[in-house]
XYZ file of C-alpha atoms in Angstrom:
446
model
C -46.175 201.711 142.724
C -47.422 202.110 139.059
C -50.316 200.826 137.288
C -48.983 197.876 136.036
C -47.345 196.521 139.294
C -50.899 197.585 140.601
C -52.632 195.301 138.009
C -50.419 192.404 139.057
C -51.073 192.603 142.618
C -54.558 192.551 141.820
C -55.026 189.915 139.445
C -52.922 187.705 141.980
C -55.626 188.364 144.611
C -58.626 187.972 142.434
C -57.498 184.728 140.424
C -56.111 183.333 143.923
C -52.576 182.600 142.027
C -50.232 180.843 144.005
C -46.631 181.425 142.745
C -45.232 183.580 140.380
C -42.076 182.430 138.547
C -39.914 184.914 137.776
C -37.959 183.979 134.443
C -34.801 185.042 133.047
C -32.366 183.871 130.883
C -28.637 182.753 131.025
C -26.264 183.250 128.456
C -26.729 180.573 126.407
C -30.209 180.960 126.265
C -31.204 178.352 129.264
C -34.480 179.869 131.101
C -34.082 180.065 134.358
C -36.376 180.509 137.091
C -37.149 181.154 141.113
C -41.178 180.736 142.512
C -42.335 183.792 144.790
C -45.400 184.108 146.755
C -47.491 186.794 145.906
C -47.354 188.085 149.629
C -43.647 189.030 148.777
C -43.991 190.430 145.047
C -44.608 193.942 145.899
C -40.918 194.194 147.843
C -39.948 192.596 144.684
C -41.315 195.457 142.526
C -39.318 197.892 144.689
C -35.978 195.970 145.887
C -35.551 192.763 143.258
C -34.872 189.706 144.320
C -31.148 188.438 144.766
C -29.659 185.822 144.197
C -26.045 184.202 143.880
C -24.711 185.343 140.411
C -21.753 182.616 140.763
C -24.375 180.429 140.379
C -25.532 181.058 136.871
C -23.591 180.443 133.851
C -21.984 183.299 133.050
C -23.413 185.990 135.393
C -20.696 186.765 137.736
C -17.674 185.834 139.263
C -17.682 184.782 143.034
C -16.407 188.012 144.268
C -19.054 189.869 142.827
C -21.773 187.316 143.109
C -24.563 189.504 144.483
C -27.081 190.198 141.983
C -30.696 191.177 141.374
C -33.751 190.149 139.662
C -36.163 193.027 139.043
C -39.620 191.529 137.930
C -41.426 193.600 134.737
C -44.789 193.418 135.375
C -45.481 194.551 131.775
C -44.340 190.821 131.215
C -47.173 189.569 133.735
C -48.984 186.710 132.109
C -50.895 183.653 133.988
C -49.481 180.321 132.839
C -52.148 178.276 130.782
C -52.550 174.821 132.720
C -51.397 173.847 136.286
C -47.923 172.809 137.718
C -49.182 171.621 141.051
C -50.739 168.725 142.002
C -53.689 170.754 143.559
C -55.052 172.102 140.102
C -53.621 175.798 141.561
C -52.553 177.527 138.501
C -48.649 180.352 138.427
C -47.790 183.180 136.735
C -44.808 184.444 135.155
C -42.799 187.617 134.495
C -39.362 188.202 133.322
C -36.681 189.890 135.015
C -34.720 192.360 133.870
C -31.262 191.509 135.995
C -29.297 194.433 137.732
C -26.528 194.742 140.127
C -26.932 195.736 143.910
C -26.353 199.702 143.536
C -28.885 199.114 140.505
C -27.121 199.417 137.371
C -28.245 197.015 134.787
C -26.080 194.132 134.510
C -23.590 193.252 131.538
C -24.259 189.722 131.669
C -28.002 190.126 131.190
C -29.137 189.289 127.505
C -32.205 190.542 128.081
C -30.233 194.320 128.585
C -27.695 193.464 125.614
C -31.038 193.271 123.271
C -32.493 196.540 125.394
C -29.176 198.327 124.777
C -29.545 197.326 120.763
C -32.947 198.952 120.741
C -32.235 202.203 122.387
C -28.973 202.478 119.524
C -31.978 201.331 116.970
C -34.551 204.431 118.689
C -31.738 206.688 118.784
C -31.528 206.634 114.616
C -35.703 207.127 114.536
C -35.859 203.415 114.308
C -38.228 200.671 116.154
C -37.418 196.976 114.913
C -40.211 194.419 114.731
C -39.449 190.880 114.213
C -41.739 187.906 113.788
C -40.427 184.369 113.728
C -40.953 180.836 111.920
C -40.019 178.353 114.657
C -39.463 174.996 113.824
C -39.020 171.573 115.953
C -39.492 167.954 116.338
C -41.723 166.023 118.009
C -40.216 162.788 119.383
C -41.131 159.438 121.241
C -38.765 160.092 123.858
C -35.168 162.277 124.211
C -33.759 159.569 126.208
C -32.249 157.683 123.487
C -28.356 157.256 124.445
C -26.906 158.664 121.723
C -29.387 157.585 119.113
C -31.748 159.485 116.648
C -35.120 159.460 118.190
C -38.166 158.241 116.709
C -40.082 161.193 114.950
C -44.252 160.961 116.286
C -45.536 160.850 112.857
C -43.504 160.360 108.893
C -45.827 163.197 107.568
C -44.399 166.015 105.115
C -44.518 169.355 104.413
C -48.402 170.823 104.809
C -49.248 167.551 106.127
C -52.706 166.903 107.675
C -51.164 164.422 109.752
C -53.523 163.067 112.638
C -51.108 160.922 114.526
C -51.597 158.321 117.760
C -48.253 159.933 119.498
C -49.815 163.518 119.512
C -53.604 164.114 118.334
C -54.133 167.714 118.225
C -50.623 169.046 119.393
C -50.675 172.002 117.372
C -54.194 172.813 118.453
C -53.145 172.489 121.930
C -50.189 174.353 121.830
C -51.766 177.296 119.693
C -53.842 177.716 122.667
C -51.651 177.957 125.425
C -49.884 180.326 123.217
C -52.796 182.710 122.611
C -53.686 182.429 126.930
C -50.506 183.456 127.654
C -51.048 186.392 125.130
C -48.541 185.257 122.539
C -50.095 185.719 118.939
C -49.834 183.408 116.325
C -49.807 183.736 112.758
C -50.255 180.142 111.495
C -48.899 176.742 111.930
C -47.843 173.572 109.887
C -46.122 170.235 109.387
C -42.956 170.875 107.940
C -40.932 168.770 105.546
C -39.249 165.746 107.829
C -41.230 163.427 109.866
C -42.072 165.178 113.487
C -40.912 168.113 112.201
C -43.522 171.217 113.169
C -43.492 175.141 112.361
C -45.035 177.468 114.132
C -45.135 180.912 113.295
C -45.314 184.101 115.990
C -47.462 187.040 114.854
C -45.311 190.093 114.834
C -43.940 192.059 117.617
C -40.876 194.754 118.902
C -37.707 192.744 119.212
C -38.039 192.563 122.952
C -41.203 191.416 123.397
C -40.568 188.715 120.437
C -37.102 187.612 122.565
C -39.265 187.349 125.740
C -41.858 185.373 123.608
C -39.610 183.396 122.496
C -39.055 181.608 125.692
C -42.131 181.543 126.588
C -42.584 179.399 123.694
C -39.884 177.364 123.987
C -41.156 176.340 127.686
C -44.681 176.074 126.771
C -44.016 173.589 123.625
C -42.231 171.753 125.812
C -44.967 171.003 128.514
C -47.709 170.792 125.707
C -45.674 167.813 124.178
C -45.146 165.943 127.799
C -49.250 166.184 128.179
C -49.173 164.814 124.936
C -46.879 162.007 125.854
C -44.254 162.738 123.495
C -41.536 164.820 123.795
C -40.076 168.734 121.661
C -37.085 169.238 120.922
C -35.431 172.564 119.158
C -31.849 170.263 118.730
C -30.878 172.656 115.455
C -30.343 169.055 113.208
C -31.371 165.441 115.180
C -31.558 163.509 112.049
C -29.126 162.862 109.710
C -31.192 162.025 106.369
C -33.833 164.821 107.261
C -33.928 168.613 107.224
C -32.999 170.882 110.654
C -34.811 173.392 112.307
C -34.301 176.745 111.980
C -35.835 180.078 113.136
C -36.198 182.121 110.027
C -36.964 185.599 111.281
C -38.492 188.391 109.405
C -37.360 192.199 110.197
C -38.566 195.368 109.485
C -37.505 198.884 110.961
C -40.545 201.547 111.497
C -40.345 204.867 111.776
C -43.509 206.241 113.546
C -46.666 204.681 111.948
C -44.031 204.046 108.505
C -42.509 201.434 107.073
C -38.816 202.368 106.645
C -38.297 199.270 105.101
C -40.893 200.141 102.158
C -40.265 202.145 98.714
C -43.420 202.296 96.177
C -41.057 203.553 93.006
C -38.580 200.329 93.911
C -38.698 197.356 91.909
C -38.774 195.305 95.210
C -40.299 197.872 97.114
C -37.619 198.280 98.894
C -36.236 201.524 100.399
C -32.356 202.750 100.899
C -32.741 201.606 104.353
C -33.685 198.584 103.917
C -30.842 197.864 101.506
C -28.765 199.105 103.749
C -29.987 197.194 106.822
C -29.437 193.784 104.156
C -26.101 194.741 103.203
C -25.187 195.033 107.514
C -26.004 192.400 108.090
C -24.434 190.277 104.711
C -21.056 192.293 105.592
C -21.133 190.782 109.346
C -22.686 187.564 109.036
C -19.826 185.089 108.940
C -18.756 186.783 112.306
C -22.349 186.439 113.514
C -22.920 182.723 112.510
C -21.589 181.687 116.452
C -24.313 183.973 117.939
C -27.330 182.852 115.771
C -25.764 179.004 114.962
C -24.305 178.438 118.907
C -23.831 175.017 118.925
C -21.804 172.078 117.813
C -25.051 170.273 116.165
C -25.963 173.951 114.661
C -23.658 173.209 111.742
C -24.929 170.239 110.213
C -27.524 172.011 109.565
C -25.799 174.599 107.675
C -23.694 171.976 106.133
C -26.609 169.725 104.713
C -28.651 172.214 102.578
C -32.181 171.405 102.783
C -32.704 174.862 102.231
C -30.340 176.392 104.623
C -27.718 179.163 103.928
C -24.264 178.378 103.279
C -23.269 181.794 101.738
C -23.835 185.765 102.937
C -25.954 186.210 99.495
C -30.016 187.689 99.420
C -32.227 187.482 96.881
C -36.012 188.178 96.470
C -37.905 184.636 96.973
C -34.778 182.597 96.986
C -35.018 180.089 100.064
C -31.416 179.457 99.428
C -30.097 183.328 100.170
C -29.141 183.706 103.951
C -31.437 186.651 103.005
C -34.313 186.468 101.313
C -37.155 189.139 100.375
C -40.751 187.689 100.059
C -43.188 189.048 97.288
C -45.876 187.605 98.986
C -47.887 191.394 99.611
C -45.600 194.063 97.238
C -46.515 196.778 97.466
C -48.162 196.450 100.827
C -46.310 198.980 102.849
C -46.568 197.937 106.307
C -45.593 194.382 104.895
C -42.269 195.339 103.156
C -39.828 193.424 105.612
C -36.592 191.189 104.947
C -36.284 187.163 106.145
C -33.394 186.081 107.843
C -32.659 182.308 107.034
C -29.552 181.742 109.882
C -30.858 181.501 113.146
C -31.903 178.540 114.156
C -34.354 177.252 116.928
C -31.758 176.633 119.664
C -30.333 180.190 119.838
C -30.685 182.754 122.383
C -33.160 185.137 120.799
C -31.836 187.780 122.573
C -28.297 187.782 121.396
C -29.387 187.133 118.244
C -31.850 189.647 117.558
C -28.972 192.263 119.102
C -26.196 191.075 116.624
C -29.040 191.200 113.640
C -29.773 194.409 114.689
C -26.450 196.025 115.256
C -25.280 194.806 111.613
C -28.332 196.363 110.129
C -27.629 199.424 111.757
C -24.235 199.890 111.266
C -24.877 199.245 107.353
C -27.735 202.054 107.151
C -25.095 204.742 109.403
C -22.226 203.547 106.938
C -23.878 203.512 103.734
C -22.957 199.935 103.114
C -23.852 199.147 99.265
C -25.920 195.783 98.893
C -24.786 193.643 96.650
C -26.110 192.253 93.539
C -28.967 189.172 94.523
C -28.755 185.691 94.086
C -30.777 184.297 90.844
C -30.737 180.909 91.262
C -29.596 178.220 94.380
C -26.614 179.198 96.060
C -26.123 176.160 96.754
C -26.091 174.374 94.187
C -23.012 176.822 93.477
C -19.431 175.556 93.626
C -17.197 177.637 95.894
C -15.383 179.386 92.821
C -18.992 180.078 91.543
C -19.616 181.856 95.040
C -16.887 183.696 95.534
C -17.070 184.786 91.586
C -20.660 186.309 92.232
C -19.312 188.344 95.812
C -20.905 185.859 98.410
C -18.749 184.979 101.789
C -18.985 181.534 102.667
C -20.721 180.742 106.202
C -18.715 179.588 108.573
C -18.959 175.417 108.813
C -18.020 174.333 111.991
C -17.643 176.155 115.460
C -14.186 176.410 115.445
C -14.831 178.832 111.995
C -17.244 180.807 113.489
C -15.584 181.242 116.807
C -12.861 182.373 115.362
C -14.734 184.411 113.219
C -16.440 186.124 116.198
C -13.103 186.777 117.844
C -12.144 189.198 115.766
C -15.264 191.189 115.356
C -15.663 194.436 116.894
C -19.126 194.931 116.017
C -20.272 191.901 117.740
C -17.787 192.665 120.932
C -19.698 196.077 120.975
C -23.046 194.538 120.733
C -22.690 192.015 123.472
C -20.455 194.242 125.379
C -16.964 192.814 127.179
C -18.490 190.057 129.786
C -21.070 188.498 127.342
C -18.375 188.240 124.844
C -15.720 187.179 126.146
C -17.963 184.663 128.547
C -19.456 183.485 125.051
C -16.751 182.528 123.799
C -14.873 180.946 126.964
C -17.816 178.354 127.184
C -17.687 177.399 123.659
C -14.202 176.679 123.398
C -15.177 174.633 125.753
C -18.260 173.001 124.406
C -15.716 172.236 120.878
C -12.640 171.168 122.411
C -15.361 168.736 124.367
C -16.657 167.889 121.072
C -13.651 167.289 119.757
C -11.813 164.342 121.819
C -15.136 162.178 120.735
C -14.520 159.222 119.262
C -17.706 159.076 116.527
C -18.912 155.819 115.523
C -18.093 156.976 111.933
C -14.579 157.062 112.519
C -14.870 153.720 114.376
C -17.017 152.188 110.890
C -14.363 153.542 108.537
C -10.927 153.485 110.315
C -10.667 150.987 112.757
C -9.578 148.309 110.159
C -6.970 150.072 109.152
């Protein structure tokens, strides 16, 4: 037993913890979840604990439905209020998931992401990522089909105090910081409801991991709250969606790569490079880090969101965008990706990201010249005049999009893909027999 399955044990015993959930993801990015008692955690450590694969959406098939969860204890953290009636407070840890003769398993995101950053280490490379996560608060989510009520109509850098949620960014920047997720600073964003909150930097892994951990714990700090959080990529028709802009930078060592003093932009070969990847790849990307049906409205509306493959330093409109808030701050040089949004499965995404930026510094891939001014405020011709690929608008596009792709086949490997893209089919052809009631407003007097 090592030091840090040691550590567990022992904080267990001292802080008389109950049950430790042990957390890992799906596919689509659903967190998942089975409650052990600590007597049993150290066979854990050494055996895993299995469970029917079958089960799980996308896992396995039912003849090879035996699989394992192996609990990383360098994941260990104490959850920050109590889920029992008897004031008894859990812990959690992620799983890394493996099959029974304890190879790691291809339907595991979390090992998709680990396999991108070995690829990333084997170039000299580690790649830190630190998100801007935005969501709603809302009244309720049980609204049968209707927009929800946003908690508040304040705007962007509101100080809005409202009677739905006092202090819910207060709140939840202290569960955050007790489970040992660091955060660099939080807002009111532009719509009504609408909150950011932004995750001090960390190695892609550890961000994916936090990720989730955020998602859940937003969640629970809104239902104290009596509201409810939702990361739905675009609820509201007349107001902006939520994305998860996510800044990059690859180290080498103690060093920047991303950084270049005698640059205009500061910005190295590598880091051009690592832009261009991902530019190159994006429209067969969009299904990964824009997964659902509701994903493209966002897209679709503006409001600040990329339509177009283009970068540009400062431009919020650029898919990429360089900020010149520190130049010529080495260890700050780093490049914002506007795609993603809030709803995606970081893990996935951060491994498609990641695989495009690599394959553009090992190929040499040329960026192109920026954006100047709003891309899109642009007409198509204008777009495709100045080298920008459209964005895929719709699922259908950007499944299609994906299908052909060998980089992304490569970076989710065989099952994850071609799961990926079984279930949404699915989820568009679902989409697609519904009868909207704007179809019903405009057509049915015809």
């Amino acid at each position: 037993m090592n030091r840090q399955q040691e550590y567990v044990l022992r904080t267990l015993e001292e802080r008389d913890i109950r049950f430790v959930r042990l957390w890992f993801t799906d596919i689509q990015g659903y967190l998942k979840s089975v409650a052990l008692v600590p007597a049993e955690l150290e066979g854990a450590f050494e055996e895993g604990i299995g469970f029917d694969g079958s089960a799980i959406e996308g896992f396995s098939r039912v003849a090879e439905s035996d699989t394992i969860a192996l609990p990383d204890p360098s994941t260990f953290q104490i959850l920050p209020f109590s889920e029992a009636a008897d004031g008894q407070l859990s812990a959690r840890m992620f799983c890394d998931i493996v099959t029974p003769d304890g190879e790691p398993s291809w339907a595991d995101p979390r090992q998709v992401l680990r396999r991108q950053m070995k690829a990333a280490a084997d170039q000299g490379f580690t790649c830190y990522v630190h998100p801007e996560i935005e969501f709603f608060l809302v009244r309720s989510i049980d609204t049968d089909g209707q927009e929800p009520v946003p908690t508040d109509f304040g705007g962007y850098f509101d100080q809005a105090v409202t009677d739905e949620a006092p202090g819910f960014r207060a709140n939840a920047i202290s569960a955050l910081e007790r489970m040992g997720i660091s955060v660099e600073f939080s807002h009111h964003e532009t719509a009504p409801g609408q909150q950011e909150i932004d995750l001090r930097f960390a190695d892609a892994l550890t961000m994916a991991d936090n990720i989730m951990s955020f998602r859940y714990l937003i969640k629970q700090v809104a239902r104290q709250g009596g509201v409810r959080a939702t990361f739905m990529p675009k609820p509201f028709k007349n107001y902006a969606g939520s994305a998860m802009h996510t800044h990059m930078s690859l180290f080498e060592g103690d060093d920047n790569a991303f950084h270049d003093p005698d640059d205009e932009l500061d910005l190295s070969p590598t880091a051009k490079s690592f832009m261009a990847g991902i530019l190159h790849h994006a429209p067969e990307m969009t299904a990964i880090t824009n997964q659902w049906v509701n994903s493209y409205k966002r897209i679709t509306s503006g409001d600040e969101a990329p339509r177009s493959a283009a970068w540009g330093a400062s431009n919020r409109s650029a898919l990429i965008r360089v900020p010149m808030y520190n130049k010529g701050k080495a260890a700050s040089r780093r490049i914002e990706v506007r795609s993603p949004d809030s709803a995606c499965n970081p893990y996935l995404t951060y491994a498609v990201l990641m695989a495009a930026g690599l394959k553009g510094i090992r190929d040499g891939y040329e960026l192109p010249n920026p954006a100047e001014e709003d891309v899109n405020l642009m007409t198509r011709r204008e777009r495709i005049a100045s080298g920008f690929k459209d964005l895929p608008t719709d699922l259908d596009y950007a499944l299609r999009e994906m299908e052909k792709s060998e980089l992304v086949a490569d970076a989710l490997g065989e099952h994850v893909f071609e799961f990926f893209l079984r279930n949404k089919w699915s989820e568009w052809n679902d989409y697609q027999t519904q009868i909207t009631a704007w179809e019903l407003r405009n057509n049915l007097a015809f």
